[in-house]
Tab-separated table of C-alpha atoms and ligand atoms in Angstrom:
chain	number	residue	atom	x	y	z
A	1	MET	CA	231.273	70.360	174.743
A	2	ALA	CA	229.262	72.986	172.879
A	3	GLU	CA	226.813	71.854	170.214
A	4	VAL	CA	227.841	72.997	166.730
A	5	PHE	CA	225.391	73.712	163.902
A	6	TYR	CA	226.114	73.453	160.183
A	7	ASP	CA	224.155	74.247	157.009
A	8	LYS	CA	222.484	70.843	157.156
A	9	ASP	CA	220.892	71.780	160.512
A	10	ALA	CA	219.165	74.890	159.165
A	11	GLU	CA	216.340	75.479	156.668
A	12	LEU	CA	216.194	78.847	154.917
A	13	SER	CA	212.527	78.181	154.095
A	14	VAL	CA	211.677	79.034	157.733
A	15	LEU	CA	212.197	82.661	156.707
A	16	ASN	CA	209.820	82.512	153.740
A	17	GLY	CA	207.331	85.382	153.890
A	18	LEU	CA	209.235	87.111	156.718
A	19	THR	CA	210.939	90.498	156.483
A	20	VAL	CA	214.227	91.032	158.274
A	21	GLY	CA	214.860	94.614	159.390
A	22	ILE	CA	218.485	95.577	159.862
A	23	LEU	CA	218.710	98.566	162.207
A	24	GLY	CA	222.073	100.211	161.634
A	25	TYR	CA	224.046	99.999	158.397
A	26	GLY	CA	227.554	100.032	159.884
A	27	ASN	CA	230.231	97.340	160.186
A	28	GLN	CA	227.912	94.410	160.860
A	29	GLY	CA	224.692	95.908	159.468
A	30	ARG	CA	225.951	96.214	155.905
A	31	ALA	CA	227.548	92.752	155.903
A	32	TRP	CA	224.398	91.143	157.341
A	33	ALA	CA	222.127	92.916	154.872
A	34	LEU	CA	224.214	91.964	151.830
A	35	ASN	CA	224.715	88.338	152.907
A	36	MET	CA	221.044	87.824	153.732
A	37	ARG	CA	219.886	89.375	150.468
A	38	ASP	CA	222.290	87.151	148.528
A	39	SER	CA	220.812	84.180	150.416
A	40	GLY	CA	217.326	85.127	149.220
A	41	VAL	CA	216.016	86.722	152.418
A	42	LYS	CA	213.755	89.792	152.232
A	43	VAL	CA	215.691	92.596	153.917
A	44	LEU	CA	214.986	96.244	154.682
A	45	ILE	CA	217.196	98.755	156.446
A	46	GLY	CA	216.413	101.145	159.298
A	47	ASN	CA	218.721	104.092	159.877
A	48	ILE	CA	218.783	107.769	160.666
A	49	GLN	CA	219.032	109.861	157.529
A	50	ASP	CA	222.750	110.408	157.057
A	51	GLU	CA	225.636	108.879	155.144
A	52	TYR	CA	224.821	105.251	156.147
A	53	TRP	CA	221.250	105.741	154.912
A	54	PHE	CA	222.536	106.803	151.497
A	55	LYS	CA	225.091	103.997	151.426
A	56	ALA	CA	222.288	101.490	151.991
A	57	GLU	CA	220.230	103.064	149.213
A	58	GLU	CA	223.248	102.996	146.918
A	59	ASP	CA	223.537	99.267	147.679
A	60	GLY	CA	219.958	98.886	146.473
A	61	PHE	CA	218.112	98.454	149.776
A	62	LYS	CA	214.821	99.936	150.855
A	63	VAL	CA	215.692	102.244	153.766
A	64	LEU	CA	213.202	103.516	156.342
A	65	PRO	CA	213.405	105.554	159.552
A	66	LEU	CA	214.138	103.300	162.551
A	67	ASP	CA	210.553	103.181	163.857
A	68	GLN	CA	209.043	102.378	160.455
A	69	ALA	CA	211.674	99.728	159.782
A	70	SER	CA	210.810	98.114	163.138
A	71	ALA	CA	207.098	98.285	162.388
A	72	ASN	CA	207.559	96.685	158.966
A	73	SER	CA	209.857	93.837	160.031
A	74	ASP	CA	209.087	90.432	161.519
A	75	ILE	CA	212.686	89.967	162.622
A	76	ILE	CA	214.512	93.040	163.933
A	77	CYS	CA	218.312	92.947	164.064
A	78	LEU	CA	219.752	95.594	166.368
A	79	LEU	CA	223.126	96.298	164.759
A	80	LEU	CA	223.980	99.549	166.480
A	81	PRO	CA	226.773	100.514	168.885
A	82	ASP	CA	226.116	98.597	172.117
A	83	GLU	CA	225.959	101.614	174.402
A	84	LEU	CA	223.286	103.234	172.184
A	85	GLN	CA	221.073	100.201	171.639
A	86	SER	CA	218.869	100.737	174.690
A	87	ILE	CA	218.220	104.362	173.685
A	88	VAL	CA	217.268	103.441	170.107
A	89	TYR	CA	215.247	100.487	171.383
A	90	GLY	CA	213.258	102.678	173.781
A	91	GLU	CA	212.613	105.408	171.226
A	92	TYR	CA	211.922	103.438	168.056
A	93	VAL	CA	211.690	99.686	168.543
A	94	GLU	CA	209.787	98.831	171.724
A	95	ALA	CA	206.450	100.256	170.577
A	96	ASN	CA	206.754	98.335	167.315
A	97	LEU	CA	207.494	94.933	168.841
A	98	ALA	CA	204.202	93.233	168.103
A	99	GLU	CA	203.561	89.794	169.558
A	100	GLY	CA	205.571	87.015	167.902
A	101	LYS	CA	208.283	89.223	166.413
A	102	MET	CA	211.929	88.388	166.910
A	103	LEU	CA	214.699	90.600	168.221
A	104	VAL	CA	218.222	89.626	167.164
A	105	PHE	CA	221.581	90.868	168.451
A	106	ALA	CA	225.136	90.460	167.162
A	107	HIS	CA	226.542	90.801	170.686
A	108	GLY	CA	224.849	89.971	173.979
A	109	PHE	CA	225.767	93.185	175.853
A	110	SER	CA	222.322	94.847	176.063
A	111	ILE	CA	220.577	91.698	177.246
A	112	ARG	CA	223.366	90.397	179.523
A	113	TYR	CA	223.459	93.679	181.457
A	114	GLY	CA	219.680	94.216	181.486
A	115	LEU	CA	219.869	97.422	179.427
A	116	ILE	CA	217.109	96.127	177.162
A	117	LYS	CA	214.254	94.132	178.664
A	118	PRO	CA	212.117	92.842	175.775
A	119	PRO	CA	208.486	91.922	176.429
A	120	THR	CA	207.862	88.213	177.028
A	121	SER	CA	205.716	88.084	173.859
A	122	VAL	CA	208.686	88.132	171.446
A	123	ASP	CA	211.602	85.856	170.587
A	124	VAL	CA	215.072	87.077	171.543
A	125	ALA	CA	218.175	85.647	169.901
A	126	LEU	CA	221.873	86.148	169.443
A	127	ALA	CA	223.955	85.528	166.313
A	128	ALA	CA	227.387	86.782	167.271
A	129	PRO	CA	230.028	86.464	164.564
A	130	ARG	CA	233.607	86.078	165.731
A	131	MET	CA	234.631	88.365	162.916
A	132	ILE	CA	234.578	92.049	161.990
A	133	GLY	CA	231.858	93.042	159.518
A	134	SER	CA	234.125	93.307	156.472
A	135	GLY	CA	235.253	89.731	157.138
A	136	VAL	CA	231.665	88.512	157.526
A	137	ARG	CA	230.996	89.800	154.031
A	138	ARG	CA	234.316	88.837	152.438
A	139	LEU	CA	234.207	85.235	153.674
A	140	TYR	CA	230.590	84.864	152.507
A	141	THR	CA	231.457	86.052	148.995
A	142	LEU	CA	234.338	83.555	148.924
A	143	GLY	CA	231.863	80.745	149.599
A	144	SER	CA	232.939	80.360	153.213
A	145	GLY	CA	231.643	82.106	156.323
A	146	ALA	CA	232.464	83.537	159.705
A	147	PRO	CA	232.206	81.299	162.767
A	148	ALA	CA	229.640	82.525	165.295
A	149	LEU	CA	228.091	81.930	168.689
A	150	LEU	CA	224.310	81.443	168.752
A	151	ALA	CA	221.867	81.714	171.621
A	152	VAL	CA	218.173	81.992	172.244
A	153	GLY	CA	217.261	84.185	175.193
A	154	GLN	CA	213.506	83.899	174.837
A	155	ASP	CA	211.487	81.452	172.764
A	156	TYR	CA	207.939	82.828	172.685
A	157	SER	CA	207.010	81.387	169.298
A	158	GLY	CA	208.506	77.958	169.876
A	159	MET	CA	210.294	78.597	166.566
A	160	ALA	CA	213.137	80.771	167.850
A	161	TRP	CA	215.917	78.226	167.305
A	162	ARG	CA	214.703	77.320	163.791
A	163	LYS	CA	214.504	80.988	162.829
A	164	LEU	CA	217.902	81.732	164.358
A	165	LEU	CA	219.525	78.812	162.548
A	166	ALA	CA	217.981	79.969	159.277
A	167	LEU	CA	219.399	83.471	159.845
A	168	ALA	CA	222.797	82.003	160.676
A	169	LYS	CA	222.675	80.012	157.453
A	170	ALA	CA	221.688	83.096	155.440
A	171	LEU	CA	224.626	84.954	156.990
A	172	GLY	CA	227.092	82.191	156.112
A	173	PHE	CA	227.815	81.304	159.748
A	174	THR	CA	226.690	77.669	159.538
A	175	ARG	CA	228.936	77.046	156.514
A	176	VAL	CA	231.868	76.727	158.919
A	177	GLY	CA	230.094	75.959	162.196
A	178	ALA	CA	228.052	78.004	164.642
A	179	LEU	CA	228.333	77.170	168.338
A	180	LYS	CA	225.433	77.014	170.774
A	181	SER	CA	226.185	79.491	173.565
A	182	SER	CA	224.327	81.938	175.809
A	183	PHE	CA	224.029	85.731	176.016
A	184	LYS	CA	226.094	85.625	179.208
A	185	GLU	CA	228.890	83.453	177.848
A	186	GLU	CA	229.193	85.300	174.539
A	187	THR	CA	229.222	88.734	176.170
A	188	GLU	CA	231.720	87.903	178.868
A	189	LEU	CA	234.106	86.067	176.542
A	190	ASP	CA	234.018	88.837	173.956
A	191	LEU	CA	234.603	91.576	176.516
A	192	PHE	CA	237.413	89.551	178.071
A	193	THR	CA	239.247	89.299	174.755
A	194	GLU	CA	238.797	93.031	174.248
A	195	GLN	CA	239.753	94.042	177.785
A	196	ALA	CA	242.266	91.451	178.921
A	197	VAL	CA	243.966	90.130	175.790
A	198	MET	CA	243.972	92.976	173.260
A	199	PRO	CA	245.340	95.564	175.734
A	200	ILE	CA	248.302	93.261	176.423
A	201	ILE	CA	248.995	92.998	172.702
A	202	LEU	CA	248.612	96.734	172.107
A	203	SER	CA	250.719	97.680	175.112
A	204	ALA	CA	253.369	95.122	174.123
A	205	PHE	CA	253.832	96.835	170.753
A	206	MET	CA	253.783	100.334	172.245
A	207	LYS	CA	256.274	99.510	174.976
A	208	ALA	CA	258.456	97.558	172.522
A	209	TYR	CA	258.600	100.590	170.240
A	210	GLU	CA	259.550	102.897	173.116
A	211	ILE	CA	262.308	100.584	174.383
A	212	LEU	CA	263.754	99.829	170.945
A	213	SER	CA	263.781	103.418	169.716
A	214	GLU	CA	265.366	104.509	173.000
A	215	ALA	CA	268.022	101.852	172.350
A	216	GLY	CA	268.800	103.473	168.999
A	217	TYR	CA	267.133	101.166	166.457
A	218	SER	CA	265.683	102.949	163.411
A	219	PRO	CA	261.929	103.612	163.419
A	220	GLU	CA	261.572	101.985	159.986
A	221	ALA	CA	263.307	98.778	161.045
A	222	ILE	CA	261.339	98.579	164.304
A	223	ILE	CA	257.980	99.075	162.596
A	224	LEU	CA	258.790	96.558	159.903
A	225	GLU	CA	259.952	94.037	162.495
A	226	LEU	CA	256.989	94.477	164.842
A	227	LEU	CA	254.044	95.139	162.587
A	228	ALA	CA	254.265	96.360	159.037
A	229	SER	CA	255.767	93.327	157.309
A	230	GLY	CA	252.510	91.442	157.732
A	231	GLU	CA	254.441	88.473	159.177
A	232	LEU	CA	252.052	88.324	162.116
A	233	ILE	CA	249.095	87.999	159.756
A	234	GLU	CA	250.718	84.875	158.345
A	235	VAL	CA	251.588	83.576	161.822
A	236	PHE	CA	247.997	83.983	163.017
A	237	ARG	CA	246.699	82.392	159.835
A	238	GLN	CA	248.787	79.365	160.771
A	239	VAL	CA	247.581	79.578	164.400
A	240	CYS	CA	244.022	79.160	163.112
A	241	LYS	CA	245.022	76.150	161.019
A	242	LEU	CA	247.615	74.411	163.195
A	243	GLY	CA	247.012	75.786	166.699
A	244	LEU	CA	248.862	78.225	168.924
A	245	MET	CA	251.743	75.836	169.564
A	246	GLY	CA	251.138	73.668	166.489
A	247	GLN	CA	252.469	76.445	164.271
A	248	LEU	CA	255.713	76.833	166.245
A	249	PRO	CA	257.694	74.405	164.017
A	250	LEU	CA	257.200	76.876	161.149
A	251	HIS	CA	259.586	79.235	162.946
A	252	SER	CA	263.364	78.759	163.186
A	253	ARG	CA	264.647	76.770	166.157
A	254	THR	CA	266.236	80.010	167.407
A	255	SER	CA	262.809	81.605	167.376
A	256	GLN	CA	261.050	78.608	168.925
A	257	TYR	CA	263.558	78.394	171.774
A	258	GLY	CA	263.464	82.163	172.309
A	259	GLN	CA	259.683	82.215	172.505
A	260	LEU	CA	259.217	79.172	174.737
A	261	SER	CA	262.030	79.975	177.162
A	262	ARG	CA	260.658	83.494	177.824
A	263	ILE	CA	256.901	82.859	178.184
A	264	GLN	CA	257.084	82.429	181.962
A	265	ARG	CA	258.730	85.831	182.347
A	266	PHE	CA	255.464	87.451	181.256
A	267	THR	CA	252.642	85.158	182.397
A	268	GLY	CA	253.036	86.097	186.067
A	269	ILE	CA	252.775	89.784	185.216
A	270	VAL	CA	249.597	89.577	183.139
A	271	GLU	CA	247.610	87.326	185.485
A	272	LYS	CA	246.531	89.988	187.998
A	273	PRO	CA	245.252	92.582	185.475
A	274	MET	CA	243.544	89.798	183.513
A	275	ARG	CA	241.627	88.669	186.598
A	276	LEU	CA	240.723	92.280	187.377
A	277	SER	CA	239.256	92.713	183.867
A	278	LEU	CA	237.228	89.523	184.284
A	279	GLU	CA	235.880	90.738	187.618
A	280	GLU	CA	234.853	94.092	186.096
A	281	ILE	CA	233.067	92.284	183.275
A	282	LYS	CA	231.235	89.772	185.484
A	283	SER	CA	230.186	92.333	188.098
A	284	GLY	CA	228.843	94.751	185.458
A	285	ARG	CA	231.279	97.482	186.474
A	286	PHE	CA	232.584	97.809	182.914
A	287	SER	CA	229.113	98.056	181.374
A	288	THR	CA	228.170	100.814	183.843
A	289	GLU	CA	231.406	102.616	182.984
A	290	LEU	CA	230.672	102.416	179.246
A	291	ILE	CA	227.137	103.750	179.632
A	292	LEU	CA	228.424	106.653	181.754
A	293	GLU	CA	231.037	107.319	179.106
A	294	GLN	CA	228.301	107.599	176.469
A	295	LYS	CA	226.238	109.889	178.722
A	296	SER	CA	229.237	112.173	179.282
A	297	GLY	CA	229.714	112.585	175.524
A	298	TYR	CA	232.665	110.161	175.344
A	299	ILE	CA	235.043	112.648	177.008
A	300	ASN	CA	237.413	110.018	178.369
A	301	PHE	CA	237.176	107.905	175.205
A	302	ARG	CA	238.202	110.833	173.026
A	303	LYS	CA	241.139	111.602	175.329
A	304	LEU	CA	242.306	107.984	175.253
A	305	MET	CA	242.007	107.849	171.456
A	306	GLU	CA	243.930	111.107	171.098
A	307	GLU	CA	246.757	109.758	173.268
A	308	ALA	CA	246.796	106.411	171.441
A	309	ILE	CA	247.018	107.812	167.923
A	310	ASN	CA	249.731	110.196	168.997
A	311	HIS	CA	251.985	107.458	170.345
A	312	PRO	CA	255.420	107.639	168.645
A	313	LEU	CA	254.779	104.192	167.168
A	314	CYS	CA	251.868	105.578	165.138
A	315	HIS	CA	253.938	108.440	163.778
A	316	ALA	CA	256.653	105.983	162.782
A	317	GLU	CA	254.057	103.739	161.111
A	318	ASN	CA	252.900	106.631	158.958
A	319	ALA	CA	256.467	107.417	157.966
A	320	VAL	CA	257.158	103.776	157.071
A	321	LYS	CA	253.994	103.451	155.012
A	322	SER	CA	255.200	106.209	152.710
A	323	LYS	CA	258.509	104.383	152.098
A	324	VAL	CA	257.946	100.618	152.161
A	325	LYS	CA	255.491	98.716	149.993
A	326	ILE	CA	253.635	96.416	152.340
A	327	PRO	CA	252.725	92.981	151.010
A	328	TYR	CA	249.511	92.570	153.050
A	329	GLU	CA	247.411	91.774	150.029
A	330	VAL	CA	249.757	88.974	149.020
A	331	LEU	CA	249.313	87.195	152.341
B	1	NDP	P1	228.733	100.455	164.034
B	1	NDP	O1	229.420	101.392	164.952
B	1	NDP	O2	229.379	100.161	162.740
B	1	NDP	O3	227.222	100.938	163.808
B	1	NDP	C1	226.983	101.989	163.114
B	1	NDP	C2	225.477	102.056	162.861
B	1	NDP	O4	224.805	102.534	164.026
B	1	NDP	C3	225.263	103.023	161.757
B	1	NDP	O5	224.205	102.611	160.959
B	1	NDP	C4	224.930	104.269	162.541
B	1	NDP	O6	224.144	105.134	161.799
B	1	NDP	C5	224.107	103.728	163.674
B	1	NDP	N1	224.046	104.668	164.783
B	1	NDP	C6	225.078	105.200	165.465
B	1	NDP	N2	224.633	106.022	166.407
B	1	NDP	C7	223.281	106.028	166.316
B	1	NDP	C8	222.258	106.688	167.028
B	1	NDP	N3	222.524	107.513	168.034
B	1	NDP	N4	220.982	106.468	166.660
B	1	NDP	C9	220.701	105.638	165.634
B	1	NDP	N5	221.631	104.967	164.932
B	1	NDP	C10	222.911	105.166	165.263
B	1	NDP	O7	228.358	99.135	164.836
B	1	NDP	P2	228.962	97.695	164.647
B	1	NDP	O8	228.452	97.124	163.374
B	1	NDP	O9	230.423	97.713	164.919
B	1	NDP	O10	228.250	96.968	165.875
B	1	NDP	C11	226.911	96.573	165.814
B	1	NDP	C12	226.711	95.397	166.735
B	1	NDP	O11	227.509	94.312	166.252
B	1	NDP	C13	227.172	95.645	168.159
B	1	NDP	O12	226.311	94.965	169.023
B	1	NDP	C14	228.555	95.033	168.200
B	1	NDP	O13	228.959	94.641	169.488
B	1	NDP	C15	228.318	93.832	167.305
B	1	NDP	N6	229.515	93.249	166.735
B	1	NDP	C16	230.394	94.073	166.057
B	1	NDP	C17	231.536	93.549	165.496
B	1	NDP	C18	232.456	94.416	164.680
B	1	NDP	O14	233.370	93.869	164.126
B	1	NDP	N7	232.266	95.705	164.546
B	1	NDP	C19	231.877	92.119	165.638
B	1	NDP	C20	230.843	91.332	166.268
B	1	NDP	C21	229.717	91.903	166.818
B	1	NDP	P3	224.584	106.633	161.569
B	1	NDP	O15	226.056	106.759	161.722
B	1	NDP	O16	224.081	106.857	160.230
B	1	NDP	O17	223.900	107.328	162.665
């Protein structure tokens, strides 16, 4: 069983006198910076000079170019798109990694696949929230926090775990429980969810829309039934509280029987592609593919996105949004 850390296991005072540099003020970067500042940590931001730079300044942070931010920070958090991290690291961070500094990631990708190879004279750690950035911030402001996986890849100072736990506390992660993991485990699990679970969910909705509209159901009714009512938000809220099957009694018996009696029809079909995704993740084939995609200027990515947002389901969603008031905020 994984070890779990809570607030009581971490001391914020470990960070006294240290400056945390947040490189990248995007989804995670902004949430991390705001949470840490509210927890009393000294934070500065590193970014290229564009809209994120100005957003950070607007939020009251000191913002520096990436190399200066690295040079002026004791703890450097690399909160940039994974496929770009090694480029930014090589250009701006590496030369500024003085002995004893700490490099922190929100996802293990760059270390797991050897894209970044930090010198042995620094600490390397992972604080990977299981939550999108807006949620990391929102939960913190509500007095709660996002759950996270923690790992130390290199402990040069002998203080890496204490510093990491203090960061996790400042971010709100230890309020609910942060699990001890490894760069390998975190990376592979995260990629698996993205590449073997989410595609099944997305394709289920797309194919459902195609079949139902072909069968003559109205686009509005289909979209409301599948997605727009927000019912699934409530279901997944209950999944978190009661468990995947524990929440089933909240549905009608008709629904429970319908769900349970049809699971087997689908499990056989998804097993093979799921195992293929896992193999691509473990062998590094996916990471190579992603880096090549970045090098090619994201040609395939743009094509895939174009196709996805032009799926008939998306057009129907837009039409429904203009007609039906969606009660998301109530849920
Ligand atoms: P974002 O895509 O939101 O990062 C955007 C930031 O990266 C901006 O500050 C942007 O600056 C900067 N950036 C983009 N391109 C470059 C470049 N070429 N050179 C320098 N800076 C650049 O990233 P996320 O916050 O989504 O992800 C950050 C890390 O967090 C990743 O490791 C990710 O896996 C991890 N993570 C993300 C989660 C999420 O929900 N998004 C969840 C858990 C972990 P600008 O645009 O100004 O150039």
